[in-house]
């Protein structure tokens, strides 16, 4: 499928578990981003990447790990999930900057 | 710390009304300001503004940026129920790093 996809779309996990959210884009965009959106709030940047093997922290990186070994993939790992990480997670990509970002459909994560 | 503030946080209008949404910002190394629309799913792009005073327009929606006063407005004329959504303002700095506001929730009643 062309575009940007996320998996899983819904995930329930327990406190303390490790969970990985996947993001895949087919455009070969250089830039990729992970955001979280909590109820009543806008998007907060967790991590971003300007190219394969280049990642940097965003506004709220604590408790998260990213990697980008291939241009098209940008997985986000919660090393030890906490209830405060219950949120909707959006992955996005952009061909260049400044430019619009294209968002994936989101992953709704619940940590019990 | 980069900051984006949107106002109002929510707005209820009737079809046919005109609305103005506000976005003010403080950001290091400003590169662009973007508006997105979010309807119960992923945000979709509306406008990107990089220069002051140049209005971007698409149908009933328009937006303008004031880089001196550090704000932007999004206007929607002749609102329709399909305009009901959260409108997000984002400011982009270096390397695509974007800071979003909390959004304005617009409800358009028939």
Tab-separated table of C-alpha atoms in Angstrom, chain B residues 24-61:
chain	number	residue	atom	x	y	z
B	24	UNK	CA	0.578	32.981	18.291
B	25	UNK	CA	4.059	31.567	18.629
B	26	UNK	CA	7.530	31.864	20.076
B	27	UNK	CA	10.063	29.685	18.327
B	28	UNK	CA	13.779	29.587	17.743
B	29	UNK	CA	14.801	29.628	14.091
B	30	UNK	CA	11.328	29.979	12.566
B	31	UNK	CA	11.017	28.325	9.162
B	32	UNK	CA	7.282	27.979	8.589
B	33	UNK	CA	3.833	27.941	10.145
B	34	UNK	CA	1.356	25.252	9.144
B	35	UNK	CA	-2.361	24.747	9.649
B	36	UNK	CA	-3.902	21.273	9.793
B	37	UNK	CA	-7.487	20.024	10.088
B	38	UNK	CA	-8.209	16.978	12.236
B	39	UNK	CA	-11.524	15.142	12.026
B	40	UNK	CA	-11.443	12.200	14.454
B	41	UNK	CA	-8.452	10.771	12.632
B	42	UNK	CA	-5.058	11.924	11.409
B	43	UNK	CA	-4.417	15.610	10.751
B	44	UNK	CA	-4.574	16.742	7.140
B	45	UNK	CA	-2.671	19.688	5.734
B	46	UNK	CA	-4.348	23.011	4.975
B	47	UNK	CA	-1.721	25.728	4.544
B	48	UNK	CA	1.954	26.444	4.928
B	49	UNK	CA	3.033	30.049	5.474
B	50	UNK	CA	6.592	31.268	5.371
B	51	UNK	CA	6.331	34.958	4.441
B	52	UNK	CA	4.557	37.777	6.203
B	53	UNK	CA	1.534	39.423	4.676
B	54	UNK	CA	0.899	36.933	1.896
B	55	UNK	CA	-2.547	35.388	2.156
B	56	UNK	CA	-2.978	31.737	1.305
B	57	UNK	CA	-6.463	30.846	0.104
B	58	UNK	CA	-8.315	27.646	-0.666
B	59	UNK	CA	-12.026	27.952	-1.283
B	60	UNK	CA	-13.662	29.322	1.848
B	61	UNK	CA	-10.497	29.011	3.924
